[in-house]
Coordinates of C-alpha atoms and ligand atoms in Angstrom, one line a residue:
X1 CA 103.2 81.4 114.0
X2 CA 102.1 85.1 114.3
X3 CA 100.0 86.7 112.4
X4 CA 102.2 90.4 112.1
X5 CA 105.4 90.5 110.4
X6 CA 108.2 89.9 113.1
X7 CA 110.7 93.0 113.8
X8 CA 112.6 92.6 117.2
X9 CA 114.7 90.0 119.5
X10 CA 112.5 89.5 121.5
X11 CA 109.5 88.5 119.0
X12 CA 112.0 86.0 117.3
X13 CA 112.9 84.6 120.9
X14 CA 109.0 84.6 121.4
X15 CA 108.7 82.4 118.0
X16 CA 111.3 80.0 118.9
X17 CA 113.7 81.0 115.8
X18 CA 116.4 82.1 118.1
X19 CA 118.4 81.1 121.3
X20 CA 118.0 83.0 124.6
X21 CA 122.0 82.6 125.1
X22 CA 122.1 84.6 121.4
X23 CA 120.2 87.2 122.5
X24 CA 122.9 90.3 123.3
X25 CA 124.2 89.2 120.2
X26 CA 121.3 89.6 118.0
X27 CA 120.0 92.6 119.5
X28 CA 123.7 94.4 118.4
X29 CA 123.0 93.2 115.0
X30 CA 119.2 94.6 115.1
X31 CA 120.6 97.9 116.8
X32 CA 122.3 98.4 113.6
X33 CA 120.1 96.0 110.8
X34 CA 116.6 96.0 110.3
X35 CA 114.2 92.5 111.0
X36 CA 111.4 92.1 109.7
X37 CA 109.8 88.5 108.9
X38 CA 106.2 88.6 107.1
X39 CA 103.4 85.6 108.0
X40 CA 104.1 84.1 104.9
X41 CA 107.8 83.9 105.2
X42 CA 107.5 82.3 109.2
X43 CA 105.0 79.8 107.3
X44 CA 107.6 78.5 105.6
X45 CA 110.3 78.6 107.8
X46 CA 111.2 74.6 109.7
X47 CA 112.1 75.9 112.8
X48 CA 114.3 72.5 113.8
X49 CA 116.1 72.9 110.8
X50 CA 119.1 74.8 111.8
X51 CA 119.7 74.9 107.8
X52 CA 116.6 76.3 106.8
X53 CA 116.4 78.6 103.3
X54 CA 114.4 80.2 104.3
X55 CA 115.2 81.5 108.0
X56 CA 119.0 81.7 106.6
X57 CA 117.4 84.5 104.6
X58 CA 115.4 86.6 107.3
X59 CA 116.2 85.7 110.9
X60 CA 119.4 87.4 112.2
X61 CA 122.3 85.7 113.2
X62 CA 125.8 87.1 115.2
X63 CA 127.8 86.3 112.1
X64 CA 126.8 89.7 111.0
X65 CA 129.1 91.7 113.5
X66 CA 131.5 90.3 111.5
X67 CA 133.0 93.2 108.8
X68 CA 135.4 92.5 106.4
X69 CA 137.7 95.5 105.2
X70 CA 136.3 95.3 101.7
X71 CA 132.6 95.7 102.6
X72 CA 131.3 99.0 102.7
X73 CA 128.1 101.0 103.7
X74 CA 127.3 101.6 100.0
X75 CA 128.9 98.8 98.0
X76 CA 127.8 99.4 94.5
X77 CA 128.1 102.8 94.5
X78 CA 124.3 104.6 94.6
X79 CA 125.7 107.9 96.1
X80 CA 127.9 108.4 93.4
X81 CA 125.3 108.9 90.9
X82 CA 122.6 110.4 92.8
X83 CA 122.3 113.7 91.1
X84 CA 119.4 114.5 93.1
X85 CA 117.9 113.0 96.4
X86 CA 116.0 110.0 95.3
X87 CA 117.5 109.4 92.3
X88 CA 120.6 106.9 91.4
X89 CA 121.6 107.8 87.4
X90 CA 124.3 105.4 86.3
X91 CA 123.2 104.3 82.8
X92 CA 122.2 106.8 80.2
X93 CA 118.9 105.4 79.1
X94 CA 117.6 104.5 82.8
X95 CA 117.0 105.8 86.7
X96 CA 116.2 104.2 89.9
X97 CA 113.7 106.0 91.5
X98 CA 114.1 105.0 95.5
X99 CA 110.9 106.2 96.8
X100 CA 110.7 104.5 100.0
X101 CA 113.1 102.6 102.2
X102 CA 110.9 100.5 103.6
X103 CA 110.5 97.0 102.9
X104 CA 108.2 94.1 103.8
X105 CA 111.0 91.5 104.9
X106 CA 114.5 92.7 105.8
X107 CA 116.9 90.0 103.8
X108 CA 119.7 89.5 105.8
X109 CA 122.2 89.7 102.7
X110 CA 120.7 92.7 101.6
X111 CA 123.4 95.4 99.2
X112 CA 121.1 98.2 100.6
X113 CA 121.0 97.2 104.4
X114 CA 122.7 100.5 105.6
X115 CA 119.7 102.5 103.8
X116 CA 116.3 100.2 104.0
X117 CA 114.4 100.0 107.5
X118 CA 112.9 102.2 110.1
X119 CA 116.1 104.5 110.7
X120 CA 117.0 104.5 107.0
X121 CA 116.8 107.2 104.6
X122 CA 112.7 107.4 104.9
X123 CA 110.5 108.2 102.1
X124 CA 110.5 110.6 99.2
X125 CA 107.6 113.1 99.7
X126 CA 106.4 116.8 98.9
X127 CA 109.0 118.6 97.2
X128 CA 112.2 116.0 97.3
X129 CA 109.7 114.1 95.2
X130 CA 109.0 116.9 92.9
X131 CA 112.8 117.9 92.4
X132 CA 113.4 114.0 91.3
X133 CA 110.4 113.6 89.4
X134 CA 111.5 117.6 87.6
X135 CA 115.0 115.4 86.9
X136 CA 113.4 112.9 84.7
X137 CA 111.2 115.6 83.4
X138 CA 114.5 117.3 82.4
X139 CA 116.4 114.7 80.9
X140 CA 115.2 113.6 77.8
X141 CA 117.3 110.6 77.9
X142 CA 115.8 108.6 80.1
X143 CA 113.2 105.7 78.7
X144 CA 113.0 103.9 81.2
X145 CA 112.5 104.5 85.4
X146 CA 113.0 101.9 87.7
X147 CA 111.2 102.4 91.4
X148 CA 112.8 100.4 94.0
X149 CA 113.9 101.3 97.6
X150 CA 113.4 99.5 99.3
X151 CA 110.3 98.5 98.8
X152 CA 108.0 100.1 96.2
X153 CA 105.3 98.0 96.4
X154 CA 105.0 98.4 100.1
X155 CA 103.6 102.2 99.3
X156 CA 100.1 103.0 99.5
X157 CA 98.1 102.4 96.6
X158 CA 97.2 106.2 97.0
X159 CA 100.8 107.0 97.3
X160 CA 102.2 105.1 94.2
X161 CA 99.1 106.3 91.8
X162 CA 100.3 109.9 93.3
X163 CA 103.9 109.4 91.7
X164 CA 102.5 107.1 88.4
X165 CA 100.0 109.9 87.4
X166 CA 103.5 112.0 87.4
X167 CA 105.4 109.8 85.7
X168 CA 102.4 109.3 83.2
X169 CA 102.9 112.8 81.5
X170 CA 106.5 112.6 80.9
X171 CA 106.4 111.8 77.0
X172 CA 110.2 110.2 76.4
X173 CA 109.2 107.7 79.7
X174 CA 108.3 104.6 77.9
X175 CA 108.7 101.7 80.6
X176 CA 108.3 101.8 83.9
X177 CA 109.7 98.6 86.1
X178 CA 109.2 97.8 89.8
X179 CA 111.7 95.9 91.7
X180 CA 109.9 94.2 94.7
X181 CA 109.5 91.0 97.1
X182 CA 106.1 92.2 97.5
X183 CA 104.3 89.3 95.3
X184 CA 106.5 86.4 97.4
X185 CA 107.0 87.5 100.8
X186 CA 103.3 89.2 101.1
X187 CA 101.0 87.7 98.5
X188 CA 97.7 88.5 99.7
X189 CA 98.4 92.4 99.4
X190 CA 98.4 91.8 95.4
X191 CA 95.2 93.4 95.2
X192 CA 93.0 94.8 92.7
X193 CA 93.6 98.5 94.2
X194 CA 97.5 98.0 94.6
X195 CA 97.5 96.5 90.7
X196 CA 95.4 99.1 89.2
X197 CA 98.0 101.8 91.3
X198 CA 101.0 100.4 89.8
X199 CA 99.3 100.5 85.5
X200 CA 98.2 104.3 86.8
X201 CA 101.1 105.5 84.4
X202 CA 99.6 103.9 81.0
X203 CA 103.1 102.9 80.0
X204 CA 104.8 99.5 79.9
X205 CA 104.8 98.3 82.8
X206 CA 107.5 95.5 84.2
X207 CA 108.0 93.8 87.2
X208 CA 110.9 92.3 88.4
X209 CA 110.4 89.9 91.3
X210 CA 113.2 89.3 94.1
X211 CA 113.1 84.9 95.1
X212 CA 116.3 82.8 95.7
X213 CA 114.7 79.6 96.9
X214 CA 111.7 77.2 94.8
X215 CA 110.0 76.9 97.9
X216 CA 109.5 80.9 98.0
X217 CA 107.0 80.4 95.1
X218 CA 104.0 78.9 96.8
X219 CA 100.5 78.6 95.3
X220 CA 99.4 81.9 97.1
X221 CA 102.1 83.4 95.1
X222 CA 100.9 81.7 91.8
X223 CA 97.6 83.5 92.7
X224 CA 99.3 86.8 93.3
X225 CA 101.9 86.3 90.0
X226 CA 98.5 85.5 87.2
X227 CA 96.4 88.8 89.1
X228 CA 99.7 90.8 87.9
X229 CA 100.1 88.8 84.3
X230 CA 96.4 89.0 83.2
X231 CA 96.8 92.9 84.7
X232 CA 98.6 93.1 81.4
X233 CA 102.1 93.2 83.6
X234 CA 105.1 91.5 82.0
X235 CA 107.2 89.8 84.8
X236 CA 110.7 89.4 84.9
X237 CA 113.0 87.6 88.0
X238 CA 115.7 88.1 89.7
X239 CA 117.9 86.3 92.7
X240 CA 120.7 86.5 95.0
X241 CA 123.5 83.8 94.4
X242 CA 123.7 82.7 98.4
X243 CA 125.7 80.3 100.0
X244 CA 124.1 77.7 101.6
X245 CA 121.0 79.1 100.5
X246 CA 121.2 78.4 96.6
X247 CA 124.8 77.4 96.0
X248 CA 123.5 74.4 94.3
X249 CA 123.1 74.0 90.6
X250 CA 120.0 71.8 91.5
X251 CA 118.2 73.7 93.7
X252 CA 118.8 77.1 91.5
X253 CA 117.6 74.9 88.4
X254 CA 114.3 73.9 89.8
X255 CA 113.7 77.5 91.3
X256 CA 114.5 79.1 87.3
X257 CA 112.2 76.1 86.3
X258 CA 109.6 77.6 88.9
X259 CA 110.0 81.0 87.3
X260 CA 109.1 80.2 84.1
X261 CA 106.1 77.9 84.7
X262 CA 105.0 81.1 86.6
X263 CA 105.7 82.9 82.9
X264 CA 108.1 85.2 85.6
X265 CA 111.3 85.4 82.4
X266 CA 114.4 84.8 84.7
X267 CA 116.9 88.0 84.1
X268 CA 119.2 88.1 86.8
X269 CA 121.5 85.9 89.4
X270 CA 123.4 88.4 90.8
X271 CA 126.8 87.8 92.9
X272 CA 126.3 88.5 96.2
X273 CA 127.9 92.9 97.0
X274 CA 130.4 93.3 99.6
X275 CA 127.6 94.8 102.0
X276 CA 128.5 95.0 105.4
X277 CA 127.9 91.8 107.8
X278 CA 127.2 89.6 104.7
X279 CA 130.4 87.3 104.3
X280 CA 129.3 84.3 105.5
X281 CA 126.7 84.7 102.0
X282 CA 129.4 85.2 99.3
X283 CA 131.0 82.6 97.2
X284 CA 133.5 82.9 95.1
X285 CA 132.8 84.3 91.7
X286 CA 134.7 80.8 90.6
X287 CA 132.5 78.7 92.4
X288 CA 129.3 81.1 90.5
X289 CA 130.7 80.3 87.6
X290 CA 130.7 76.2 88.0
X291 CA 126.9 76.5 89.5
X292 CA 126.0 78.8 86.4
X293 CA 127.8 76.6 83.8
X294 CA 126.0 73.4 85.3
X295 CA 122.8 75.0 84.0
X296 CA 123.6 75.8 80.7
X297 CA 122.8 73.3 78.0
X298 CA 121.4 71.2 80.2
X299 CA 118.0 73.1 81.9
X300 CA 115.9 75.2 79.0
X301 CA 117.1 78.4 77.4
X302 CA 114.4 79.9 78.8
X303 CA 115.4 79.4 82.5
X304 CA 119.2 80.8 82.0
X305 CA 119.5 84.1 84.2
X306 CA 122.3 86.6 83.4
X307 CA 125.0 85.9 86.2
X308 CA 125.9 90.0 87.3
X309 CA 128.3 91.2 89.6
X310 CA 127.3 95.0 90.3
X311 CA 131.5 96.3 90.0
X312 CA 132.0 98.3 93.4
X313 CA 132.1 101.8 93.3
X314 CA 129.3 102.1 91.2
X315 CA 130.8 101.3 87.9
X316 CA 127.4 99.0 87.2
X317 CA 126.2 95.4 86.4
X318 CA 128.4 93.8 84.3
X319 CA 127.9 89.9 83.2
X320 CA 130.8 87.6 85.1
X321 CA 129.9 83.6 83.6
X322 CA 132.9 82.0 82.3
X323 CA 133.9 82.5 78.6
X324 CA 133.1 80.2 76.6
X325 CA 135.2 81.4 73.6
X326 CA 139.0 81.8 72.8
X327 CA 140.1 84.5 70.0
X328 CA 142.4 83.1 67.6
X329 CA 144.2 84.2 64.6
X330 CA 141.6 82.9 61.7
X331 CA 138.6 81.5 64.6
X332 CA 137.5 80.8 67.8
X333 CA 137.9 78.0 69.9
X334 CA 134.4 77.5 71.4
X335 CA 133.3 75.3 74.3
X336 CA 130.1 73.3 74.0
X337 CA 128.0 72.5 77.4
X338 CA 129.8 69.4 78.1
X339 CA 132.8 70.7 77.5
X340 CA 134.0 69.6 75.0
X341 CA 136.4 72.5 72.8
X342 CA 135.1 72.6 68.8
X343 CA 136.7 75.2 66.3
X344 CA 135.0 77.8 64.8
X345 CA 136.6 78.5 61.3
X346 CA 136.5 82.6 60.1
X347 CA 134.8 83.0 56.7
Ligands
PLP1 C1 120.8 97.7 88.4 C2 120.6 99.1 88.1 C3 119.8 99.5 87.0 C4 119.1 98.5 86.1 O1 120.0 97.8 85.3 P1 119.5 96.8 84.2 O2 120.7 96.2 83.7 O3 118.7 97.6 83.2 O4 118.6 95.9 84.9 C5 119.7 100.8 86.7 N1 120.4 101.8 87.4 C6 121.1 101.4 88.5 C7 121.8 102.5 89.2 C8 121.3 100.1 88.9 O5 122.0 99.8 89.9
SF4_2 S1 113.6 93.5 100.0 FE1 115.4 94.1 98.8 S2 115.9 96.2 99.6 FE2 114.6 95.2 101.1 S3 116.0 94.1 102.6 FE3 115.5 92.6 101.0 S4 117.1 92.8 99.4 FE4 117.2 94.7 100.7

């Protein structure tokens, strides 16, 4: 195991993860995707598990020259409602703020891949930074920013306080939320510098970590997760439905289970976007619907995500479980979590 994060061919050849007779292969797919693999991430990898979680998640395979004709470079839509570099404005109340397109791992299912890496669309500095920080300055609407990338946590702590101190005199900005794999894939960076940098705004401050597999959240991360919770930092989850990674209502129980003995409050299982190279990842929304179903009822309230699909074209997240009600003249019929219909009587 190395002790770098892993980003070419012939590093993974090196670490025994892939097969020389793969090689051309791979290196088309790395030509166009990033790789990246941190130490903590190889740790848990089994490399004579050819079914590995975790590898399925971060070492490259050939089935990603494979394009369908409904994937796209931008599947949910972010350059539709960028009104200024930097900034994706969909909802009225709320911006993403991508300030960096770097991240530490490069997820091979990843709705961003055409964006995030070392040829993406680089970092938002000097005055790009101003003009999209001026936007939110501007629009009185927005309570909430959202920095994600990318990677936001993969900033400098000198960098993020930089935009936080910003963000920190902008009066109608109430919460600010990171979305990062920063705390899971590269625990040990969770330091006090990086922790005090991301509360430099003195506003709410969320986080909302990316896992999709329990054995993600080791003890380093538990260290990593109460730094950021008695920081005063309210945590929130959120995972990639992935087939043959999580397409299991057990495995996706006892990872929500993880979450919330971590005090991380899941909040989303999103459907996997039509991103380029990623079809051999997506289920059906059907089959999404059985595994979500399966947890209702019968795993604590408190460890039920919202299941999303992010509509393509940039029409945003909308929830996609099952219904579990019928309209009918003078009720509902309502379905309980074994199934069984019951009627619901207007009064
Ligand atoms: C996902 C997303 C958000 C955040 O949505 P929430 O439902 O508040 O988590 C905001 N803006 C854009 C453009 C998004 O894609
Ligand atoms: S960390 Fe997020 S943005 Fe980066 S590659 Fe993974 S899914 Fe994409």
């Amino acid at each position: 195991m190395s002790t770098k994060t892993l980003k070419t061919v012939e590093e993974l050849l090196e670490a025994g993860w892939v097969k020389a007779d793969d090689a051309p292969q791979l290196k088309a797919v790395a030509a166009r995707y990033a790789i990246g693999i941190t130490p903590s991430m190889q740790a848990l990898i089994t490399a004579d598990d050819p079914n590995d979680p975790i590898a399925a998640q971060f070492v490259p395979t050939a089935a990603e020259l494979v394009q369908t004709p409904q994937e796209n470079a931008d599947p949910i839509g972010d350059h539709a409602h960028s009104p200024v570099e930097g900034i994706v404005h969909r909802y009225p109340d709320r911006v993403l703020l991508k300030a960096v397109h770097a991240c530490p791992v490069y997820c091979r299912f990843c709705f961003r891949r055409e964006m995030v890496g070392p040829d993406g669309d680089g970092m938002l500095a000097g005055a790009a930074l101003e003009r999209a920080i001026d936007y939110i300055r501007t629009h009185t609407e927005i309570w909430e920013v959202i920095l994600t990338g990318g990677d936001p946590l993969v900033l400098s702590a000198r960098r993020l306080r930089a935009i936080l101190e910003q963000l920190a005199t902008i009066d109608h900005v109430k919460i600010i939320r990171f979305h990062t794999r920063v705390p899971v894939v590269d625990a040990p960076s969770i330091n006090d510098e990086l922790i005090d940098a991301l509360k430099a705004s003195g506003k709410t401050t969320y986080i909302a970590i990316h896992a999709n597999h329990p054995r993600e959240l080791t003890e380093t991360v538990k260290v990593a997760i109460d730094r950021l919770l008695h920081a005063g930092i309210a945590l929130v989850s959120q995972t990639v439905l992935l087939k043959g990674i999580n397409d299991d209502p057990a495995i996706l129980a006892e990872l929500m289970r993880r979450f919330v003995e971590l005090r991380i409050r899941p909040y989303y299982l999103h459907h996997p976007d039509l991103a380029p190279g990623t079809g051999h990842f997506r289920l059906s929304i059907q089959r999404g619907q059985e595994i979500v179903a399966a947890l209702r009822g019968h795993v604590s309230g408190l460890c039920q995500p919202v299941y999303v699909l992010d509509i393509p074209g940039g029409h945003g997240k909308i929830p996609i479980a099952a219904s579990t009600i019928i309209d009918e003249s003078d009720g509902y019929h309502v379905t309980d979590f074994r199934g069984v219909s019951h009627f619901y009587q207007n009064s």
